[in-house]
CSV table of C-alpha atoms in Angstrom, one decimal:
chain,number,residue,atom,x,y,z
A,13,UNK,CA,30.6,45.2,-79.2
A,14,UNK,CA,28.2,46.8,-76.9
A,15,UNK,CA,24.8,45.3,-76.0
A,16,UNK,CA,21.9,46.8,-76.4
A,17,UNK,CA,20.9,49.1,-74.4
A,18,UNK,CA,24.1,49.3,-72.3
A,19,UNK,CA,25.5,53.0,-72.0
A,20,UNK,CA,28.8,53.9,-73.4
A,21,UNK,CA,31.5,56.4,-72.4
A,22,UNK,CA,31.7,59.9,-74.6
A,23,UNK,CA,33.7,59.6,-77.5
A,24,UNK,CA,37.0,60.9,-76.9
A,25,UNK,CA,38.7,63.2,-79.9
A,26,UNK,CA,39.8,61.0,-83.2
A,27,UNK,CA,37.1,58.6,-81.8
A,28,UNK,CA,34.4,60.1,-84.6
A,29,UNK,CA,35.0,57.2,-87.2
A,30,UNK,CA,34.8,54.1,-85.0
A,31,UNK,CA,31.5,55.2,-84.1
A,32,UNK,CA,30.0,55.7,-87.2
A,33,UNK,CA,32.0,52.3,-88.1
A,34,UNK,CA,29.6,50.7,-85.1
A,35,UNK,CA,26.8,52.4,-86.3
A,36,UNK,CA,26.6,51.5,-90.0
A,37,UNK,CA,27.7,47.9,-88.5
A,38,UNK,CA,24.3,48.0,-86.3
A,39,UNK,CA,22.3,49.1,-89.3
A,40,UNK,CA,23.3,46.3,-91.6
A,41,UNK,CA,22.2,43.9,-88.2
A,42,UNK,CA,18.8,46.1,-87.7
A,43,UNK,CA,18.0,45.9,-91.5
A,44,UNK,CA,18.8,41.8,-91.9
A,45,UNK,CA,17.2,41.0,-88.3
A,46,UNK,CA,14.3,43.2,-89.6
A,47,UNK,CA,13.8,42.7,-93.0
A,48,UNK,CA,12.6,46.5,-93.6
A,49,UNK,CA,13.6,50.0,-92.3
A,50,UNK,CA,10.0,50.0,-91.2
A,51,UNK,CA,11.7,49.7,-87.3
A,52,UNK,CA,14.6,51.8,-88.0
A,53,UNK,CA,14.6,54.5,-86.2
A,54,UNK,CA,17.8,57.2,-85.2
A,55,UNK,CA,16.7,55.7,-81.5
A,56,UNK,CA,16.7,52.2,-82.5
A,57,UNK,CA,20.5,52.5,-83.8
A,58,UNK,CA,21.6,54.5,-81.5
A,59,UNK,CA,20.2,51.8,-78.4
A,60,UNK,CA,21.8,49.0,-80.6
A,61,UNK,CA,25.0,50.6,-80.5
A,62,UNK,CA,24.6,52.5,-76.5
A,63,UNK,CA,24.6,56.2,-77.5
A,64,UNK,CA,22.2,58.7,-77.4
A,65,UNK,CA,20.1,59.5,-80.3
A,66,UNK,CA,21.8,62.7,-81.3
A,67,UNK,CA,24.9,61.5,-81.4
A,68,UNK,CA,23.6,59.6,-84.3
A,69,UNK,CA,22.7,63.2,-86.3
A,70,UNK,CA,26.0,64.2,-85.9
A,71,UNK,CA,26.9,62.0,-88.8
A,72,UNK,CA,24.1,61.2,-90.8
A,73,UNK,CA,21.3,63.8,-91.3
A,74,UNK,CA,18.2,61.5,-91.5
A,75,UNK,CA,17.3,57.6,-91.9
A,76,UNK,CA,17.6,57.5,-95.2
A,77,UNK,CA,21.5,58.7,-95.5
A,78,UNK,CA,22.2,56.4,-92.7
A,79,UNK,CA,20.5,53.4,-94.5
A,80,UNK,CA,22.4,54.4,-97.6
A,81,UNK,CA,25.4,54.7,-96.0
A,82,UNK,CA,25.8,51.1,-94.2
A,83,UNK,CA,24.7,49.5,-97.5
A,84,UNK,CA,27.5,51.5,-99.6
A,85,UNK,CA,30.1,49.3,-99.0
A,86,UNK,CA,28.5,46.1,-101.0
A,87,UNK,CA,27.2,48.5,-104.1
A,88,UNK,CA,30.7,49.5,-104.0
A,89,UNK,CA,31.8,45.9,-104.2
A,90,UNK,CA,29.4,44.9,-106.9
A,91,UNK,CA,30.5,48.3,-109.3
A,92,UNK,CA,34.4,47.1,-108.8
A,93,UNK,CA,33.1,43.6,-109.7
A,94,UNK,CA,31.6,44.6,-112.9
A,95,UNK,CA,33.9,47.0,-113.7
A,96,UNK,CA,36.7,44.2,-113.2
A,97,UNK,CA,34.4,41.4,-115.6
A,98,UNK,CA,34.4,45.2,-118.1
A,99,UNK,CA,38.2,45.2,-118.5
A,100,UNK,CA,39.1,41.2,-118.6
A,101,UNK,CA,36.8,41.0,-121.4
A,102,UNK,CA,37.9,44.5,-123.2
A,103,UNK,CA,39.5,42.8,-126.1
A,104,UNK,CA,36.4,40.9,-127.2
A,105,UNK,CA,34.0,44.2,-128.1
A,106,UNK,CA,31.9,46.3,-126.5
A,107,UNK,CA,29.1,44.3,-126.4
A,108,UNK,CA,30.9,41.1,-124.4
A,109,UNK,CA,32.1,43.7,-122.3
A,110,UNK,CA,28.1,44.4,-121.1
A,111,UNK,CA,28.0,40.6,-121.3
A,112,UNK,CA,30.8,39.8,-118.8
A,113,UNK,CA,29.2,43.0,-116.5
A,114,UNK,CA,26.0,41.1,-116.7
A,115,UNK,CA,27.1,38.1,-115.7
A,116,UNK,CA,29.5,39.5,-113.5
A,117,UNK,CA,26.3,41.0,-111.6
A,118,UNK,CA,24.2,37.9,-111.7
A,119,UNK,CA,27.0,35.8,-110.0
A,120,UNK,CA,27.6,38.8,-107.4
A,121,UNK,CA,23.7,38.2,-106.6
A,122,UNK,CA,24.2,34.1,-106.0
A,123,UNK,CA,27.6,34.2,-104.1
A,124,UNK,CA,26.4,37.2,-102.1
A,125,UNK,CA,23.1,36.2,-101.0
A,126,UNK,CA,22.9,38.1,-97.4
A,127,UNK,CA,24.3,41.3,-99.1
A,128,UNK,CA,21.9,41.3,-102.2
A,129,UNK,CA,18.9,40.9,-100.1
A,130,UNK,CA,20.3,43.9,-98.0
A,131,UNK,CA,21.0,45.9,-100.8
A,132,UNK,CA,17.4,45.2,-103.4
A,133,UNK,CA,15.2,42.8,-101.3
A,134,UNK,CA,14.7,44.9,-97.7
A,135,UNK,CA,12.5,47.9,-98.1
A,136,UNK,CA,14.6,51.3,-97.7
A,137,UNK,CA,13.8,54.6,-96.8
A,138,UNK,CA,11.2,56.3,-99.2
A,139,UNK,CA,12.4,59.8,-100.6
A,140,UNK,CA,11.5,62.6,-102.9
A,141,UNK,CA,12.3,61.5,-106.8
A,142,UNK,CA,14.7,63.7,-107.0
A,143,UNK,CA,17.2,62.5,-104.2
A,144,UNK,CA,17.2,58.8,-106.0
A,145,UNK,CA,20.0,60.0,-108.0
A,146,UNK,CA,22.2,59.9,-105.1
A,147,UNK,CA,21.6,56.5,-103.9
A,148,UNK,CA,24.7,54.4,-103.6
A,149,UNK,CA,23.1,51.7,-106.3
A,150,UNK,CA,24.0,54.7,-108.8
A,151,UNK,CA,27.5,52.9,-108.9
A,152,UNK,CA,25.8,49.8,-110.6
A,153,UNK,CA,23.5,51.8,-112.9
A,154,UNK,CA,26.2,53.8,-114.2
A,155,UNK,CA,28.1,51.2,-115.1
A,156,UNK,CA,24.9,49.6,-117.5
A,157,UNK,CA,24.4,52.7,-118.4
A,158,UNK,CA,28.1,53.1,-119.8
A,159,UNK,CA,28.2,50.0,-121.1
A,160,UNK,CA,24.9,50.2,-122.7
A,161,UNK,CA,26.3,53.4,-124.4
A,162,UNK,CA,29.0,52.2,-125.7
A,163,UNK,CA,27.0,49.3,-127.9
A,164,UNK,CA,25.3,51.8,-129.5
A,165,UNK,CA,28.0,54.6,-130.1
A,166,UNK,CA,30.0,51.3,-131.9
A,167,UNK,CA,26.8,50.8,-133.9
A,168,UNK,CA,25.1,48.0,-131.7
A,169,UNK,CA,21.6,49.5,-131.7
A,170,UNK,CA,19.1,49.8,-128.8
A,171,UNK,CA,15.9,48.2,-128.5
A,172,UNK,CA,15.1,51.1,-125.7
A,173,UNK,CA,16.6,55.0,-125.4
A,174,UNK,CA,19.5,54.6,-122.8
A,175,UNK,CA,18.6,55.4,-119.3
A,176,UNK,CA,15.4,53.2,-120.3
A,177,UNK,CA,17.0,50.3,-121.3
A,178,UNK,CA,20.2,50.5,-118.5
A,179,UNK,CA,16.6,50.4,-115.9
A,180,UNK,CA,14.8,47.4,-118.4
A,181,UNK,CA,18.4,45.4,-117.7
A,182,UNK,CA,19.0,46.0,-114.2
A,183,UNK,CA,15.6,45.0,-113.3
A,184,UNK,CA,15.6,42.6,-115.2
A,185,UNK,CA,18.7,40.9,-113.8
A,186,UNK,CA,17.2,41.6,-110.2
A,187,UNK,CA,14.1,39.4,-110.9
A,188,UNK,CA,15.7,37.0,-112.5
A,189,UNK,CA,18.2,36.3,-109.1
A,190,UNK,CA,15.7,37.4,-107.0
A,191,UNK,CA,13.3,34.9,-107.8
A,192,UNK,CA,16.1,32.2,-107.4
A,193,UNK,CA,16.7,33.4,-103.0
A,194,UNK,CA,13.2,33.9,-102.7
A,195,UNK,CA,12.2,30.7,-103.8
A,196,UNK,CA,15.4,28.9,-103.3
A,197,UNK,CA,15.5,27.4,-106.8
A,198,UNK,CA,18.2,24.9,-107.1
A,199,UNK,CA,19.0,26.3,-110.9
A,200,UNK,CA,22.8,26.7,-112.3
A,201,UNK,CA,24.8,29.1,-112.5
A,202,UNK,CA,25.0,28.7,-116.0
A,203,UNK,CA,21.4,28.4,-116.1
A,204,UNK,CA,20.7,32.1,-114.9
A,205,UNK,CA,23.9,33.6,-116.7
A,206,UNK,CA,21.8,32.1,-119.7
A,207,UNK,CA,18.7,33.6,-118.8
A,208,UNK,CA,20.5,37.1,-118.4
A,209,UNK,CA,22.1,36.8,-122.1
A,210,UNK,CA,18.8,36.4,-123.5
A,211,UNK,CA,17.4,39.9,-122.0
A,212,UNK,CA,20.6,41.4,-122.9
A,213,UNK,CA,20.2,40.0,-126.0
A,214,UNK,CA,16.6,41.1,-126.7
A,215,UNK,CA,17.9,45.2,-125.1
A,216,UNK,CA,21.1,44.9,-128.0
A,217,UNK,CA,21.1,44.0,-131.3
A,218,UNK,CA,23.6,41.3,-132.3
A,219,UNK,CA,24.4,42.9,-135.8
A,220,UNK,CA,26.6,46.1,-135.8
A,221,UNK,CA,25.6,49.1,-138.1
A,222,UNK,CA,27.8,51.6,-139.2
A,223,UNK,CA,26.9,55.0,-136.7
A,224,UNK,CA,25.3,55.2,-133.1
A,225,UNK,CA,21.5,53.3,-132.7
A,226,UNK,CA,20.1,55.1,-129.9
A,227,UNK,CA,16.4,54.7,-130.3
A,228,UNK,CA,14.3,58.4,-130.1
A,229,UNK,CA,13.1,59.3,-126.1
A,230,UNK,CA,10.3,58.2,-124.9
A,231,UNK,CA,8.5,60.1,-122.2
A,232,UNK,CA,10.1,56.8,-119.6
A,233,UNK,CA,13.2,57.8,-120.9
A,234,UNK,CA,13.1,61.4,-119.8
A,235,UNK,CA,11.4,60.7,-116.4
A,236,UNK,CA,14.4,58.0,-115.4
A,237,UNK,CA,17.1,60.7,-116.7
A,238,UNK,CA,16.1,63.2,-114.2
A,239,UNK,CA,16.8,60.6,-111.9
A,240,UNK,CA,20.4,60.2,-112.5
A,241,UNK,CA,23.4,62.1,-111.0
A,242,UNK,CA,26.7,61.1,-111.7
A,243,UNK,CA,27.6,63.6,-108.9
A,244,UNK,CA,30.5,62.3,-106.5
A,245,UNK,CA,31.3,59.4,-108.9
């Protein structure tokens, strides 16, 4: 791995990938040696890996698709996580199919410490509302979102619209797990995965009606849908 600060040789042809491999590998160490992008800098990267700066922009076009980029890989490992609890608990209903993706999350945020503070607990680049939707953490919200949807299309009804209560949830389910690292509470696992069926009981009713509950939109609601893209999914 080169030093930093020590030069490197040009990339031959084919070489392309490996570097951008190195350099998403030296973001993950800036951001956890760090604690914040507040240092990150195209410069910075680029002298923790021994480029120059532009080779940096030949792959990423500003900080904040670089910092999304190296963190993509463990949103991408929490979505297959959930999505994995989703189908092994198919056969029980929809709404223990939320419940294993809930606790499926919770446990991804107590076995996975470093990553989870990587990923919601280090600040990340700040950007215009409307490029939010493109954040790798969509691959988590989409997957509340669906199964938050699916409840109430089988009758379950909402205590929030949708995209309100999929935010109320994953929130939710952050503070509770991020209270445990931050102040290293020695509490169960059981003892969270508890705490996160009583929200998700309190966002979905227990008792099933007979046609979709989606509450009416609130003005919340609408500004967190504009938010979404399910682009590139």
């Amino acid at each position: 791995m080169p030093g930093r600060g020590t030069g490197r040789p040009r990339s031959r042809r084919g070489e392309g990938e490996q570097l951008r491999a190195e350099v998403l590998a030296a973001v993950n160490r800036l951001l956890h040696e760090w604690g914040s992008d507040e240092k990150l800098t195209m410069r910075a990267v680029a002298k923790e890996v021994g480029v120059a700066a532009p080779s940096i922009y030949l792959h990423f076009a500003d900080k904040a698709e670089l910092v999304w980029a190296a963190l993509a890989d463990k949103y991408e490992q929490l979505a297959a996580q959930m999505r994995a609890a989703d189908l092994a608990a198919a056969d029980e209903g929809v709404r223990e199919s939320l419940r294993a993706q809930v606790h499926a999350y919770c446990r991804f945020a107590l076995h996975n410490a470093g990553h989870y503070r990587l990923m919601y607990e280090v600040r990340q680049p700040s950007v215009e509302l409307s490029r939010m939707g493109t954040h790798p953490a969509r691959l988590v919200s989409r997957r509340l979102r669906g199964a938050l949807a699916a409840c109430a299309d089988d009758g379950y009804p909402l205590s929030l619209p949708l995209h309100q209560a999929a935010n109320t949830l994953w929130t939710g389910l952050h503070g509770l797990v991020s209270v445990q690292h931050s102040l290293s509470v020695n509490t169960s696992e059981d003892m969270v995965l508890g705490l996160a069926d009583g929200l998700m009981d309190i966002l979905v009713g227990a008792e099933r009606g007979g046609r979709p509950a989606y509450p009416p939109d609130t003005p919340v609601e609408l500004l967190i849908a504009r938010t979404v893209s399910d682009e590139g999914m």
